[in-house]
């Protein structure tokens, strides 16, 4: 919250689950090239070409090799989902729920004072180690804003796991996600999501296969129609 008008406030805040304790840095007040999970509540559109509505919530999983790009609002390294959330200057409390269970990450919001959760992010294939640190940070950049976290509540979920999970040392696995889209394929979409850009090899193959099947079907139908016409013409002789 703050007195800044449209696009004259920023930058936002972040929730962290990382290998190291919080170290001041350029990514919403914390360091870049982190190991772990970050949930970003971005209040300022750095990319003037974007059609997203801010504030915007996104997630990022990093094994230390990825760099957060502020100029593109982190689009090149975010997970495949996100949402807009009108959380600034509200006269009521706003809530964010982050849940991680059996490789599935979900983020939900309650910012409309309706006492009900709204889905924001829901993605499977996320692998996170145990034993990391929880934290929160915020950054203002060249602008200013107030970032208040009234409380954080943490719960351990009691769920059944596959037997093979017992053989894994979850303290030593690398943070990763199997559905992270290549930065080169990220094309901004008015809905706030991504659609595929350049066609990859397997997409071209599928398109060619569909086209070939379509040609075969058309040829068969054409042959049947031609044969029936020939039979009908013979009746007039």
Short mmCIF file of C-alpha atoms in Angstrom, two decimals:
data_model
loop_
_atom_site.label_atom_id
_atom_site.label_comp_id
_atom_site.label_asym_id
_atom_site.label_seq_id
_atom_site.Cartn_x
_atom_site.Cartn_y
_atom_site.Cartn_z
CA UNK A 1 0.00 0.00 0.00
CA UNK A 2 1.05 3.58 -0.51
CA UNK A 3 0.29 6.96 -2.04
CA UNK A 4 1.83 6.15 -5.41
CA UNK A 5 -0.66 6.32 -8.26
CA UNK A 6 -0.86 3.97 -11.26
CA UNK A 7 2.60 2.55 -12.08
CA UNK A 8 4.25 4.99 -9.64
CA UNK A 9 4.87 2.41 -6.94
CA UNK A 10 6.97 -0.70 -6.71
CA UNK A 11 8.49 -3.11 -6.89
CA UNK A 12 6.85 -5.83 -4.80
CA UNK A 13 7.65 -8.59 -2.38
CA UNK A 14 8.67 -12.24 -2.45
CA UNK A 15 8.29 -15.37 -0.37
CA UNK A 16 11.25 -17.74 -0.33
CA UNK A 17 12.12 -21.37 0.36
CA UNK A 18 15.86 -21.45 -0.24
CA UNK A 19 19.05 -23.29 0.61
CA UNK A 20 20.67 -20.25 2.22
CA UNK A 21 19.40 -17.75 4.72
CA UNK A 22 18.20 -14.43 3.37
CA UNK A 23 21.00 -12.40 1.79
CA UNK A 24 20.24 -8.86 0.54
CA UNK A 25 20.23 -8.64 -3.24
CA UNK A 26 18.51 -7.31 -6.40
CA UNK A 27 15.56 -9.74 -6.60
CA UNK A 28 12.85 -8.12 -4.50
CA UNK A 29 15.40 -7.48 -1.79
CA UNK A 30 17.12 -10.88 -1.88
CA UNK A 31 20.02 -12.37 -3.82
CA UNK A 32 19.84 -13.72 -7.37
CA UNK A 33 20.86 -17.22 -8.56
CA UNK A 34 19.29 -18.79 -5.49
CA UNK A 35 18.61 -22.47 -4.83
CA UNK A 36 14.96 -23.22 -4.15
CA UNK A 37 11.52 -21.70 -4.68
CA UNK A 38 10.38 -18.09 -4.90
CA UNK A 39 6.86 -16.68 -5.06
CA UNK A 40 6.88 -13.14 -6.48
CA UNK A 41 4.16 -10.54 -5.86
CA UNK A 42 5.23 -8.04 -8.49
CA UNK A 43 3.52 -4.64 -8.32
CA UNK A 44 5.39 -2.79 -11.07
CA UNK A 45 5.51 -3.62 -14.82
CA UNK A 46 9.13 -3.09 -15.88
CA UNK A 47 8.42 -4.40 -19.37
CA UNK A 48 6.44 -1.64 -21.06
CA UNK A 49 5.32 -4.01 -23.81
CA UNK A 50 3.56 -6.41 -21.47
CA UNK A 51 -0.21 -6.71 -21.49
CA UNK A 52 -0.38 -8.28 -18.04
CA UNK A 53 -2.34 -6.60 -15.29
CA UNK A 54 -0.28 -5.80 -12.21
CA UNK A 55 0.12 -6.67 -9.36
CA UNK A 56 1.04 -10.07 -10.78
CA UNK A 57 1.92 -13.26 -8.89
CA UNK A 58 4.41 -15.74 -10.36
CA UNK A 59 6.68 -18.55 -9.18
CA UNK A 60 10.25 -19.54 -9.97
CA UNK A 61 12.27 -22.68 -9.17
CA UNK A 62 16.04 -22.28 -9.37
CA UNK A 63 19.05 -24.54 -8.94
CA UNK A 64 21.43 -21.60 -8.88
CA UNK A 65 21.91 -21.41 -12.64
CA UNK A 66 19.04 -19.05 -13.52
CA UNK A 67 19.08 -15.26 -13.29
CA UNK A 68 15.94 -13.25 -12.63
CA UNK A 69 15.42 -10.66 -15.37
CA UNK A 70 13.74 -7.57 -13.90
CA UNK A 71 13.45 -5.91 -17.31
CA UNK A 72 11.09 -8.70 -18.40
CA UNK A 73 9.43 -9.11 -14.99
CA UNK A 74 10.93 -12.58 -14.70
CA UNK A 75 8.86 -14.03 -17.55
CA UNK A 76 11.75 -16.03 -19.02
CA UNK A 77 12.31 -18.07 -15.86
CA UNK A 78 8.86 -18.30 -14.29
CA UNK A 79 6.72 -21.41 -14.12
CA UNK A 80 3.89 -21.95 -16.59
CA UNK A 81 1.22 -20.23 -14.55
CA UNK A 82 0.51 -17.00 -12.71
CA UNK A 83 -2.27 -14.54 -12.05
CA UNK A 84 -3.15 -10.92 -11.47
CA UNK A 85 -4.18 -10.01 -7.93
CA UNK A 86 -5.54 -6.61 -6.90
CA UNK A 87 -3.84 -6.54 -3.50
CA UNK A 88 -2.69 -2.92 -3.19
CA UNK A 89 -4.46 -0.28 -1.07
CA UNK A 90 -7.26 -2.56 0.05
CA UNK A 91 -9.25 -1.73 3.18
CA UNK A 92 -9.29 -5.38 4.22
CA UNK A 93 -6.69 -8.07 4.80
CA UNK A 94 -5.36 -9.94 1.77
CA UNK A 95 -4.18 -13.55 1.96
CA UNK A 96 -1.87 -15.84 0.01
CA UNK A 97 -1.71 -19.62 0.45
CA UNK A 98 1.20 -21.68 -0.89
CA UNK A 99 0.93 -25.47 -0.78
CA UNK A 100 3.53 -28.03 -1.83
CA UNK A 101 2.75 -31.73 -1.68
CA UNK A 102 4.11 -34.72 -3.62
CA UNK A 103 5.65 -32.58 -6.33
CA UNK A 104 2.61 -30.37 -6.81
CA UNK A 105 2.81 -26.63 -6.16
CA UNK A 106 -0.38 -24.62 -5.72
CA UNK A 107 -0.80 -20.94 -4.94
CA UNK A 108 -4.16 -19.43 -4.02
CA UNK A 109 -5.29 -15.91 -3.17
CA UNK A 110 -8.02 -14.27 -1.13
CA UNK A 111 -7.82 -10.57 -1.91
CA UNK A 112 -11.50 -9.70 -2.42
CA UNK A 113 -12.61 -10.07 1.22
CA UNK A 114 -14.95 -12.92 0.26
CA UNK A 115 -13.39 -15.47 2.63
CA UNK A 116 -12.78 -17.88 -0.24
CA UNK A 117 -9.66 -19.02 -2.06
CA UNK A 118 -9.08 -18.35 -5.75
CA UNK A 119 -6.67 -20.51 -7.74
CA UNK A 120 -3.60 -18.76 -9.08
CA UNK A 121 -0.91 -21.39 -9.72
CA UNK A 122 -1.29 -25.16 -9.93
CA UNK A 123 1.59 -27.11 -11.41
CA UNK A 124 2.98 -30.61 -10.96
CA UNK A 125 6.51 -31.87 -11.53
CA UNK A 126 8.15 -29.60 -8.96
CA UNK A 127 10.97 -31.16 -6.93
CA UNK A 128 12.19 -29.35 -3.82
CA UNK A 129 14.62 -30.60 -1.16
CA UNK A 130 13.84 -30.66 2.54
CA UNK A 131 15.76 -28.62 5.10
CA UNK A 132 15.67 -25.25 3.31
CA UNK A 133 14.85 -21.88 4.91
CA UNK A 134 11.57 -19.97 4.69
CA UNK A 135 11.77 -16.21 4.31
CA UNK A 136 10.31 -13.03 2.89
CA UNK A 137 11.73 -9.86 1.36
CA UNK A 138 10.66 -6.75 -0.53
CA UNK A 139 12.21 -4.16 -2.82
CA UNK A 140 11.29 -0.69 -4.06
CA UNK A 141 13.77 0.06 -6.84
CA UNK A 142 13.60 3.72 -7.87
CA UNK A 143 10.04 4.07 -6.56
CA UNK A 144 8.52 3.53 -3.12
CA UNK A 145 5.76 1.53 -1.48
CA UNK A 146 4.91 -0.15 1.80
CA UNK A 147 5.14 -3.94 1.93
CA UNK A 148 3.54 -5.33 5.08
CA UNK A 149 3.38 -9.00 6.01
CA UNK A 150 1.09 -9.22 9.01
CA UNK A 151 1.75 -12.89 9.71
CA UNK A 152 3.09 -16.11 8.25
CA UNK A 153 1.73 -19.50 9.26
CA UNK A 154 3.55 -22.72 8.36
CA UNK A 155 2.06 -26.21 8.46
CA UNK A 156 3.52 -29.65 7.80
CA UNK A 157 1.21 -31.73 5.62
CA UNK A 158 0.69 -35.35 6.61
CA UNK A 159 0.21 -37.23 3.34
CA UNK A 160 0.99 -40.71 2.10
CA UNK A 161 4.04 -41.08 -0.13
CA UNK A 162 5.01 -43.83 -2.60
CA UNK A 163 7.27 -46.52 -1.17
CA UNK A 164 10.10 -45.55 -3.53
CA UNK A 165 10.24 -42.11 -1.91
CA UNK A 166 11.70 -43.72 1.21
CA UNK A 167 14.89 -44.52 -0.69
CA UNK A 168 15.48 -40.89 -1.75
CA UNK A 169 17.61 -38.51 0.29
CA UNK A 170 15.40 -35.46 -0.07
CA UNK A 171 18.00 -33.20 1.55
CA UNK A 172 20.36 -33.66 -1.42
CA UNK A 173 18.13 -33.40 -4.50
CA UNK A 174 18.43 -30.37 -6.76
CA UNK A 175 15.48 -27.98 -7.06
CA UNK A 176 13.92 -28.55 -10.46
CA UNK A 177 10.66 -28.59 -12.37
CA UNK A 178 9.89 -30.82 -15.34
CA UNK A 179 7.49 -28.36 -16.99
CA UNK A 180 9.60 -25.19 -17.11
CA UNK A 181 9.22 -23.67 -20.58
CA UNK A 182 12.27 -22.63 -22.56
CA UNK A 183 12.82 -18.85 -22.46
CA UNK A 184 12.97 -18.80 -26.27
CA UNK A 185 9.40 -20.13 -26.41
CA UNK A 186 7.93 -17.48 -24.13
CA UNK A 187 5.56 -15.19 -26.01
CA UNK A 188 3.45 -12.80 -23.98
CA UNK A 189 -0.27 -13.42 -24.04
CA UNK A 190 -3.02 -10.97 -22.98
CA UNK A 191 -4.36 -13.55 -20.54
CA UNK A 192 -1.14 -13.41 -18.56
CA UNK A 193 0.01 -16.85 -19.64
CA UNK A 194 2.28 -18.02 -22.43
CA UNK A 195 1.59 -19.55 -25.79
CA UNK A 196 4.24 -21.32 -27.80
CA UNK A 197 6.39 -19.25 -30.11
CA UNK A 198 8.67 -20.92 -32.68
CA UNK A 199 7.68 -24.46 -33.57
CA UNK A 200 9.92 -27.14 -32.17
CA UNK A 201 10.82 -30.36 -34.03
CA UNK A 202 8.14 -32.57 -32.52
CA UNK A 203 5.46 -29.93 -33.14
CA UNK A 204 6.44 -29.77 -36.80
CA UNK A 205 6.29 -33.58 -36.97
CA UNK A 206 2.79 -33.62 -35.46
CA UNK A 207 1.59 -30.95 -37.86
CA UNK A 208 2.97 -32.86 -40.85
CA UNK A 209 1.43 -36.09 -39.57
CA UNK A 210 -1.98 -34.45 -39.15
CA UNK A 211 -1.71 -32.91 -42.61
CA UNK A 212 -0.81 -36.31 -44.13
CA UNK A 213 -3.73 -38.02 -42.39
CA UNK A 214 -6.03 -35.24 -43.62
CA UNK A 215 -4.85 -35.74 -47.20
CA UNK A 216 -5.39 -39.51 -46.96
CA UNK A 217 -8.91 -39.05 -45.58
CA UNK A 218 -9.75 -36.54 -48.32
CA UNK A 219 -8.38 -38.93 -50.99
CA UNK A 220 -10.46 -41.85 -49.68
CA UNK A 221 -13.62 -39.74 -49.50
CA UNK A 222 -12.94 -38.37 -52.98
CA UNK A 223 -12.44 -41.88 -54.40
CA UNK A 224 -15.71 -43.11 -52.88
CA UNK A 225 -17.63 -40.11 -54.22
CA UNK A 226 -16.07 -40.53 -57.68
CA UNK A 227 -16.94 -44.24 -57.76
CA UNK A 228 -20.58 -43.58 -56.82
CA UNK A 229 -20.87 -40.93 -59.52
CA UNK A 230 -19.46 -43.35 -62.09
CA UNK A 231 -22.01 -45.99 -61.07
CA UNK A 232 -24.82 -43.46 -61.25
CA UNK A 233 -23.77 -42.29 -64.71
CA UNK A 234 -23.78 -45.88 -66.02
CA UNK A 235 -27.47 -46.15 -65.21
CA UNK A 236 -28.32 -43.50 -67.80
CA UNK A 237 -26.77 -45.44 -70.72
#
